[in-house]
Short mmCIF file of C-alpha atoms in Angstrom, two decimals:
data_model
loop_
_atom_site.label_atom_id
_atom_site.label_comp_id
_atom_site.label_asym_id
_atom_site.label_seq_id
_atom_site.Cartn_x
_atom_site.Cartn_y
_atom_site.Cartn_z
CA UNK K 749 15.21 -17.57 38.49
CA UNK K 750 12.58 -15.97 36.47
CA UNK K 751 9.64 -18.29 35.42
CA UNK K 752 7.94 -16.45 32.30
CA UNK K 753 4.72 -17.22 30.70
CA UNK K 754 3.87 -16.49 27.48
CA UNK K 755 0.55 -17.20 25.91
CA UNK K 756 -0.92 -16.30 22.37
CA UNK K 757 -4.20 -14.38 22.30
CA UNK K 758 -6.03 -14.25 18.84
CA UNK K 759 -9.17 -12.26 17.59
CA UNK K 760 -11.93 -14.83 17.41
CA UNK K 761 -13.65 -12.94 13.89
CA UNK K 762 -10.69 -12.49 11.41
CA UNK K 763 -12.95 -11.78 8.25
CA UNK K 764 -12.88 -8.15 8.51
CA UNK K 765 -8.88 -7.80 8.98
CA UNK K 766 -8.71 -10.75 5.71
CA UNK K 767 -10.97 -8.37 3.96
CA UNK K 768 -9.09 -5.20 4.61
CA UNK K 769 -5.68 -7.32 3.83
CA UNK K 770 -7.08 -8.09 0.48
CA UNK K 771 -8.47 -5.03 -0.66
CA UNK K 772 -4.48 -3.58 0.47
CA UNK K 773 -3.10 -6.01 -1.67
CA UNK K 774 -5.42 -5.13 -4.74
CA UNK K 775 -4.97 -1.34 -4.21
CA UNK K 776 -1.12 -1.73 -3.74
CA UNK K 777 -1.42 -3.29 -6.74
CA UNK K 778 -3.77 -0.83 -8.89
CA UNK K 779 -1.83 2.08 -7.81
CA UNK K 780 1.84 0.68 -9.00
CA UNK K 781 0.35 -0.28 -12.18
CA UNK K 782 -1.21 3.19 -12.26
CA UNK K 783 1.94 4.74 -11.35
CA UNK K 784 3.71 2.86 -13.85
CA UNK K 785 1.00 3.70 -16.98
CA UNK K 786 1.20 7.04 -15.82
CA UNK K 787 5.38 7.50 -15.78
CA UNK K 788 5.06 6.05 -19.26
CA UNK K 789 2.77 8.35 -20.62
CA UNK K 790 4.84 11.37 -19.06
CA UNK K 791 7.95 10.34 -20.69
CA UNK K 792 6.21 9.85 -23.93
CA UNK K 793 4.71 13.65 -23.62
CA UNK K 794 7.46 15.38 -22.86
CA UNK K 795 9.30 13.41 -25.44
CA UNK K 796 6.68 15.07 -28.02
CA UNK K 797 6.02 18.16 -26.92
CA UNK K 798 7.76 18.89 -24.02
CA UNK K 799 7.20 19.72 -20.09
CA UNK K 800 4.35 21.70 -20.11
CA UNK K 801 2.20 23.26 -17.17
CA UNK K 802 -0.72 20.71 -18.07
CA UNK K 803 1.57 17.51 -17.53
CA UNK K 804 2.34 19.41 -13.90
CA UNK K 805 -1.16 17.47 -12.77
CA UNK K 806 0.09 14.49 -14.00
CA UNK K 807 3.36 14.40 -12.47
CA UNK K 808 1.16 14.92 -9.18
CA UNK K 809 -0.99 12.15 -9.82
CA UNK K 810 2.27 9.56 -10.37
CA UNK K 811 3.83 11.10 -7.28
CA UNK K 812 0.42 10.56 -5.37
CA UNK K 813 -0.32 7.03 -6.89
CA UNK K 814 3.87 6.01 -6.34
CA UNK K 815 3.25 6.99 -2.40
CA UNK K 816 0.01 4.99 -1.82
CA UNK K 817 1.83 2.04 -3.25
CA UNK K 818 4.41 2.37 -0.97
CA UNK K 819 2.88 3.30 2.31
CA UNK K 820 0.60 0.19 1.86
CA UNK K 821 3.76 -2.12 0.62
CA UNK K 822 5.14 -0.92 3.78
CA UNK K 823 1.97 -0.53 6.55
CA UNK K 824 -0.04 -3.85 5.03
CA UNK K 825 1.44 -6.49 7.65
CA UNK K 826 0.18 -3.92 10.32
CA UNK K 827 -3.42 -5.50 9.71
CA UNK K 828 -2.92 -8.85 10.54
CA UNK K 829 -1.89 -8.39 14.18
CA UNK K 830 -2.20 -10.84 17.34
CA UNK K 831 -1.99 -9.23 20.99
#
C-alpha cells in the first residue's frame, strides 16, 4: 500500500498576481467592447459605401482586438496559480 502525501503550498505576496488578474479582466473587457463598436461601425460602412481598401485597417483592428479578448478569456485563470 501506497501512503501519499499531499500538501498545499501558496505564494505568501498575492497582490501582484490580484493586480495582474484585474487589469486581465478590465482589458478582456475593453477589447470585446472595442471589438464589438468596431464590427458595428464596419457593417454600417460597408452598408454606405461599400468595402473599401481604407476599412481593410479596420477589419485588422476588430480581428486584433476579437483575439486579445479571447486569448485572455482563455489564459486569465493561468495567473492565479498554487504549486
Amino acid at each position: 500500500m501506497d501512503q501519499f502525501k499531499e500538501e498545499v503550498v501558496t505564494r505568501t505576496d498575492r497582490r501582484g498576481e490580484s493586480v495582474l488578474f484585474v487589469l486581465s479582466w478590465v482589458l478582456l473587457l475593453f477589447s470585446g467592447a472595442s471589438a464589438l463598436i468596431m464590427i458595428n461601425l464596419l457593417m454600417v460602412g460597408i452598408g454606405a459605401q461599400g468595402f473599401t481598401a481604407e476599412m481593410i485597417v479596420y477589419v485588422l483592428m476588430t480581428v486584433v482586438l476579437i483575439v486579445i479578448a479571447v486569448l485572455l478569456f482563455l489564459y486569465k485563470d493561468r495567473i492565479r496559480t498554487e504549486y
